[in-house]
XYZ file of C-alpha atoms in Angstrom:
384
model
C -38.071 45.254 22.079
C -38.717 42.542 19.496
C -36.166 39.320 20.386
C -33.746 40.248 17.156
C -30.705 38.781 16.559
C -29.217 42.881 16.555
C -31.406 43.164 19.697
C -29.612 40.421 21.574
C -26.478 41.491 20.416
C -27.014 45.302 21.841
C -28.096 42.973 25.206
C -24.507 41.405 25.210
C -22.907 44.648 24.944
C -24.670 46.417 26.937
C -24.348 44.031 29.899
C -20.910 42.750 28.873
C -21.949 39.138 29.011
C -19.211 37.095 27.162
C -21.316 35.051 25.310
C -23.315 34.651 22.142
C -27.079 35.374 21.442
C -29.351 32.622 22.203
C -30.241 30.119 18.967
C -33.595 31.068 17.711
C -33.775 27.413 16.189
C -34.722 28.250 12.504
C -31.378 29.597 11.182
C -28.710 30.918 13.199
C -26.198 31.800 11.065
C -25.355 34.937 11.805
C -25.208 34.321 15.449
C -22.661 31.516 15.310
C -20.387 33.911 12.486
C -20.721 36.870 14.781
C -19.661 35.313 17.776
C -17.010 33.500 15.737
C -15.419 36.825 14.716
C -15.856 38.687 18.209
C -14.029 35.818 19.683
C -16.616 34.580 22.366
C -18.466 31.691 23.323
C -21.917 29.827 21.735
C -24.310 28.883 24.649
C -24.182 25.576 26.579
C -26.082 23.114 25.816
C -27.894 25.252 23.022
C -28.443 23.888 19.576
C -27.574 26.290 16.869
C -28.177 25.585 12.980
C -25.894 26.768 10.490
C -27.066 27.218 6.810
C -24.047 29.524 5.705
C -21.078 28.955 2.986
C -18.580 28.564 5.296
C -16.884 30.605 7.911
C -13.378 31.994 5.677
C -11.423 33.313 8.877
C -7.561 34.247 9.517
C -7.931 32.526 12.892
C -10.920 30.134 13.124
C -12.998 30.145 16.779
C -15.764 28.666 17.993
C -16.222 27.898 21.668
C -19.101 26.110 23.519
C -19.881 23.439 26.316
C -21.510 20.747 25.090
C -22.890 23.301 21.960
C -24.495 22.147 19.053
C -24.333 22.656 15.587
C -26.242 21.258 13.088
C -24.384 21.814 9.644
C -26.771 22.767 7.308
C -24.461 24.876 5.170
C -24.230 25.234 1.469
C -20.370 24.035 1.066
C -21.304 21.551 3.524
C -18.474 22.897 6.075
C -19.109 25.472 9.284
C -15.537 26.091 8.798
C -14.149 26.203 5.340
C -11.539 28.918 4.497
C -8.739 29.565 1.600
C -6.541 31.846 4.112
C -3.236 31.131 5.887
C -4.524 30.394 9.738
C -2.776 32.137 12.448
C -4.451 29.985 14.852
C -7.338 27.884 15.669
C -9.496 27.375 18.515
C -12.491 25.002 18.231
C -13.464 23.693 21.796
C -16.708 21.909 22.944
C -18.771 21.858 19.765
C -21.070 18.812 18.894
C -21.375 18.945 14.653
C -23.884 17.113 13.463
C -24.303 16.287 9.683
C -23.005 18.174 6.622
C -19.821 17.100 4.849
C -17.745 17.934 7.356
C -16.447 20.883 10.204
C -13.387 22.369 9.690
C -11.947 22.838 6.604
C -8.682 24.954 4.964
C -8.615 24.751 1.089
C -4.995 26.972 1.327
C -2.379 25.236 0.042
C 0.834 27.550 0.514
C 2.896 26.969 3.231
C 0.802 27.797 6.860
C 4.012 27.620 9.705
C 2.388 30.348 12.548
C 0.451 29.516 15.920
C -1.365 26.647 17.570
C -4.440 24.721 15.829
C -6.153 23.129 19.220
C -9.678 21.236 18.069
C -10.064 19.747 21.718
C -13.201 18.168 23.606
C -15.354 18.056 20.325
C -17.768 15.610 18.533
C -18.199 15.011 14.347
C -21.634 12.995 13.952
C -22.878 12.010 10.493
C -20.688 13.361 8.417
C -20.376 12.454 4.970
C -16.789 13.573 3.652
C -13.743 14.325 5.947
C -14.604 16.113 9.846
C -11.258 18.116 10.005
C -8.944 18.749 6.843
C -6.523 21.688 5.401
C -4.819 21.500 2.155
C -1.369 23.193 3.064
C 2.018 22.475 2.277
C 3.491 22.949 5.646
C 1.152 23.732 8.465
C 2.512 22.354 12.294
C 1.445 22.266 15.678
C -2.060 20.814 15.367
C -3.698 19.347 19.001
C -6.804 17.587 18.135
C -7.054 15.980 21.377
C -9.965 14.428 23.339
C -12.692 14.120 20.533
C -15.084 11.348 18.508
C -15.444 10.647 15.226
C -18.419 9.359 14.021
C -19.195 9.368 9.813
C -22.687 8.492 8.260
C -20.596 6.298 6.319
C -17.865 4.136 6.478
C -17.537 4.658 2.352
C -15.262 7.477 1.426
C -15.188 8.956 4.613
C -12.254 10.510 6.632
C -11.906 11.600 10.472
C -8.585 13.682 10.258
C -6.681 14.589 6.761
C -3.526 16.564 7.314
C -1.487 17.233 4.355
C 1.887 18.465 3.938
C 4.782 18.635 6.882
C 3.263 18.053 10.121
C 5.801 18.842 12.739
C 4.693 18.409 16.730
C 1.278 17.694 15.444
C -0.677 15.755 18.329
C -3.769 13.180 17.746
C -4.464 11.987 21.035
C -7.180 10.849 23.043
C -9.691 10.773 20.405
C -12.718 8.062 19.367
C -12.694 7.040 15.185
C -15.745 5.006 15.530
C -16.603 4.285 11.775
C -14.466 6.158 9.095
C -13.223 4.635 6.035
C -10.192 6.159 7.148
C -9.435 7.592 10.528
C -6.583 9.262 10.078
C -5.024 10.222 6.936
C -1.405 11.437 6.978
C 0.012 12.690 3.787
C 3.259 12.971 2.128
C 5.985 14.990 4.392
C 4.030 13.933 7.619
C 7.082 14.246 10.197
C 7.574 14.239 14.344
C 4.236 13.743 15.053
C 2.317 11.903 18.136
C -0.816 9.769 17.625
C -0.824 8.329 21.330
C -4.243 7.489 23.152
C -6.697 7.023 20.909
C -9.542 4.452 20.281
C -10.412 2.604 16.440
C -13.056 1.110 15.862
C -15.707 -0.322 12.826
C -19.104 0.534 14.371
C -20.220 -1.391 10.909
C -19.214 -4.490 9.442
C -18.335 -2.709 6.287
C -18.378 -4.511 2.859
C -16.099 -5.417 0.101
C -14.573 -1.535 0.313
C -10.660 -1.238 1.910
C -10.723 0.396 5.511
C -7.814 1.299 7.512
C -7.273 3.218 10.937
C -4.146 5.372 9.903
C -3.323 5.536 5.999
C 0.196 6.911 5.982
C 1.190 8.467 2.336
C 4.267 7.834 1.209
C 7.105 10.379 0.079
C 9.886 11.031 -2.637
C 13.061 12.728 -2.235
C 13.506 16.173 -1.692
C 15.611 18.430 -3.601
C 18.241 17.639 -1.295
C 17.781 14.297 -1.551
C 16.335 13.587 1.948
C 13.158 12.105 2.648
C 11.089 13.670 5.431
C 8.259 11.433 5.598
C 7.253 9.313 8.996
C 10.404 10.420 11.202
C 9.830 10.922 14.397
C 6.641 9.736 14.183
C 5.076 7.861 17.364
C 2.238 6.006 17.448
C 1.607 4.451 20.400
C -0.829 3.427 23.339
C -3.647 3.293 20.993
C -6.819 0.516 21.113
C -7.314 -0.542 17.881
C -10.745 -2.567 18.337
C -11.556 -5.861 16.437
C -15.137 -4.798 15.892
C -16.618 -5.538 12.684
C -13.195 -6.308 11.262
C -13.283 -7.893 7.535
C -10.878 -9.501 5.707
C -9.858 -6.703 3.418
C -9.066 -4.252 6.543
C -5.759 -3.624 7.796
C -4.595 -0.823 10.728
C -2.196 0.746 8.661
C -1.686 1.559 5.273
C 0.445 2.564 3.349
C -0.203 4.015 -0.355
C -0.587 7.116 -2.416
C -3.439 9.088 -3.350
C -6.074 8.559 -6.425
C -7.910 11.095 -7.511
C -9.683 14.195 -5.665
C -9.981 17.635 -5.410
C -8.982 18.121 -2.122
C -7.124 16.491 0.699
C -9.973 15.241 2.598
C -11.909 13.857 -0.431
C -8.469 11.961 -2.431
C -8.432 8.646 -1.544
C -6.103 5.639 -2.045
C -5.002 4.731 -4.661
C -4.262 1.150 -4.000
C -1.449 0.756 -6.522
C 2.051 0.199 -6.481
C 3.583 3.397 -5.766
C 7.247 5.325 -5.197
C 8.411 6.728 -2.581
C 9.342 6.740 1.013
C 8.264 5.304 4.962
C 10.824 6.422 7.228
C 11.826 6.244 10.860
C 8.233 5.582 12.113
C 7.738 3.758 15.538
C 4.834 1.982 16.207
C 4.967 0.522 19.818
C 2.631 -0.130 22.825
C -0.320 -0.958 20.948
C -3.016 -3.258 21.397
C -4.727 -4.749 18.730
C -7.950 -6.535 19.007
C -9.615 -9.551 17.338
C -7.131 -10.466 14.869
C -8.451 -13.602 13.504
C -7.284 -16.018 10.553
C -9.318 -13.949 8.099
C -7.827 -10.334 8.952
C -4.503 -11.830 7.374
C -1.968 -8.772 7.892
C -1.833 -5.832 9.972
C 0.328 -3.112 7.923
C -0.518 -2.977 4.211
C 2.098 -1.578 2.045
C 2.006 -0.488 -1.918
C 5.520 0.954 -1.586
C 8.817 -1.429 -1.002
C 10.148 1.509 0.427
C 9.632 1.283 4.405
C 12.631 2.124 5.559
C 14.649 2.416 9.513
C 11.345 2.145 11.440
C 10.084 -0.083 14.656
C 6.888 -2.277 14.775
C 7.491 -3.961 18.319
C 6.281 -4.314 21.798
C 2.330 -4.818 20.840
C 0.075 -6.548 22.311
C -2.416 -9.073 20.591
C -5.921 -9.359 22.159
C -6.521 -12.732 20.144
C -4.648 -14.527 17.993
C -1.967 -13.095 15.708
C -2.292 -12.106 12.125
C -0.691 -14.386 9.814
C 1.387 -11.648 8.606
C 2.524 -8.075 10.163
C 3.863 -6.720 7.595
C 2.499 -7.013 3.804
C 4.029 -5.784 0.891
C 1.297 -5.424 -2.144
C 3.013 -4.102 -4.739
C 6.752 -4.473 -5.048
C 8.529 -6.040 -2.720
C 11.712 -4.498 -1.189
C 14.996 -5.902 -2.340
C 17.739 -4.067 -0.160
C 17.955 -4.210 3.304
C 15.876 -1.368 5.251
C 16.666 -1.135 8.815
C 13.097 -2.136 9.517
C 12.400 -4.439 13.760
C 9.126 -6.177 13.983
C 8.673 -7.476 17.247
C 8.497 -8.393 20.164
C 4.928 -9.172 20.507
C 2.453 -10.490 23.433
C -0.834 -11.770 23.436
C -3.653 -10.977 26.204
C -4.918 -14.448 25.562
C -4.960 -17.655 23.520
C -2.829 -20.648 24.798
C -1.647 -21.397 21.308
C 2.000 -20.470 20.834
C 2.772 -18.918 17.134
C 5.672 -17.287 15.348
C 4.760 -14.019 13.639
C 5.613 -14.467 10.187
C 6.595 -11.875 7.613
C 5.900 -11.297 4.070
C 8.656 -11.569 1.209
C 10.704 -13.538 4.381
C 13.186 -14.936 1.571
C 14.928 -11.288 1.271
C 18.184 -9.682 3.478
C 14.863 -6.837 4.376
C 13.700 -7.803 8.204
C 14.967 -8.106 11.263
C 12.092 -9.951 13.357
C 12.034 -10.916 17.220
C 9.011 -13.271 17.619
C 9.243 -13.539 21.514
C 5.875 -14.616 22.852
C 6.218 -13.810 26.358
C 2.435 -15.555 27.111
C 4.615 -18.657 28.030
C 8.132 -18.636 29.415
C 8.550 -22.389 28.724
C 8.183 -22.154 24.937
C 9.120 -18.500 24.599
C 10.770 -19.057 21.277
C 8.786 -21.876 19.706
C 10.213 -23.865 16.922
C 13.453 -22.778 18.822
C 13.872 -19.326 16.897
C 16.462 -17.521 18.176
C 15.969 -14.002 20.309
C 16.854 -12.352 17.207
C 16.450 -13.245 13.819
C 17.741 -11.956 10.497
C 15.171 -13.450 7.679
């Protein structure tokens, strides 16, 4: 019997293996969209090719062990669907190329199962590895996984839009995104713990950031829901490659763009909210004179949140916290502080921008050396 793709699915039945057709290394589109819809598992260590539009599933799987795919597809996308996902399950898949992997262009509201991208790698990709467009879609675990762009220019690792509850981003490589992980509006109780930033390129005159946070108006209620109970903590955040114009976190709206993982900043002075975020137990490498802050704001509107208990690898920035467009003018519940460094003998006070407003309260301990803990003889805590 010829070695058909039909043939080696009648194989698999017939001998109840629970796995996919071998790649016949030309096109193996079918293969990887059958075994996608029967729910079992791509080869190990095979190399499939995918040259199809996109896989538009109710529950996206694929499944491998150290699988490849090489994303030759016409929308650019293995996955790339307009439905409301009951679950997802994408496990031990190397994606090489295209614009991205996984992709959901619905934008109604997506509360059901468990989205779990775990143990995979995104390798040349050109726009944003794993995106979805909806206005309320929880419980992502992308856990355990590197991100690797073609491009640090308008690229993206992770772009989830909308609310966000018990969302997890942990354990993962960003290795030379624009943007590693974008967060936008409503982004609530989530946990970014674990994972590892860094610029595999020295970049050029072009903004970069690790985590760009999008800010929030008021509900209809009048609450804001954007950043509480958000952790992020535990994370490396390299000083590879580091320019001046890069900062770990910003904070802005979006300019223009089709799609979530397309939009990006717009690096203007927007509305809107920052609220109840904790950023703690970090450690942040290479800050030198000419990386000047390390959060970049365009909204005055950061509001009852924690920056405190990082750790410096180097010296510190001359500012933590930057306000670019309008600066706040009421206070805003906001603690920077305290800090250590790994090393560097020099003593220094982290400063703060816009320090001439009732805004921050700052504790500038450098625990480095007990003798001149509180140099310039700051007090424990300070209101600026």
């Amino acid at each position: 019997m010829a070695d058909t793709f039909q043939a080696q699915v009648a194989h698999v039945a017939k001998h109840s293996a629970p796995m996919a057709p071998r790649p016949n290394g030309v096109d193996d589109t079918e293969t990887i969209e059958w075994a996608s819809a029967k729910r079992v598992p791509l080869r190990p260590g095979k190399t499939y090719i995918y040259r199809g539009a996109g896989i538009d599933t109710a529950s996206p799987y694929l499944i491998g062990d150290g699988t490849v795919i090489s994303v030759e597809s016409s929308s650019g996308y293995v996955i790339d669907s307009n439905q409301r996902w009951g679950r997802t399950d994408v496990v031990g898949i190397r994606f090489i190329g295209g614009k991205g992997a996984i992709r959901n262009r619905y934008t109604g509201g997506n509360v059901a199962g468990m989205h779990t991208v775990r143990d995979c790698q995104f390798i040349d990709y050109t726009e944003c590895a794993v995106s979805h467009n909806a206005s309320d879609m929880p419980y992502w675990r992308i856990t355990g996984c590197e991100f690797r762009a073609q491009t640090d220019t308008g690229t993206i690792g992770v772009a989830l839009s909308g609310l966000t509850d018990h969302s997890h981003i942990t354990d993962n490589r960003f290795l030379n995104e624009q943007y590693g992980i974008k967060l936008c509006a409503g982004f609530a109780n989530m946990l970014i713990s674990g994972n590892d930033f860094i610029h595999f390129t020295g970049g050029g005159s072009q903004k970069r950031a690790n985590l760009w946070l999008v800010p929030r108006g008021t509900d209809w209620q009048g609450n804001v829901d954007a950043g509480s109970g958000t952790v992020i903590t535990v994370n490396k955040f390299g000083g590879e490659n580091q320019q001046t114009t890069d900062v770990r976190i910003l904070i802005t709206g979006e300019g223009a763009g089709a799609a979530n993982g397309v939009a990006l900043p717009s690096l203007t002075n927007v509305g809107g909210y920052v609220n109840g975020l904790v950023f703690e137990h970090n450690n942040i490498g290479g800050m030198t004179e000419g990386v000047p802050f390390v959060v970049e704001s365009w909204t005055p509107n950061v509001v009852s949140s924690v920056f405190g208990h990082n750790q410096f690898s180097g010296s510190f920035p001359g500012e933590f916290l930057h306000f670019s467009g309008d600066a706040p003018t009421q206070l805003a519940e906001v603690t920077i502080g305290p800090f250590t460094r790994q090393w560097n003998s020099a003593s220094q006070v982290m400063k703060a921008a816009n320090a001439g407003l009732p805004y921050l309260w700052v504790e500038t301990r450098n625990t480095e050396d007990p003798a001149n803990m509180w140099p310039g003889g700051a007090p424990a805590l300070n209101q600026l």
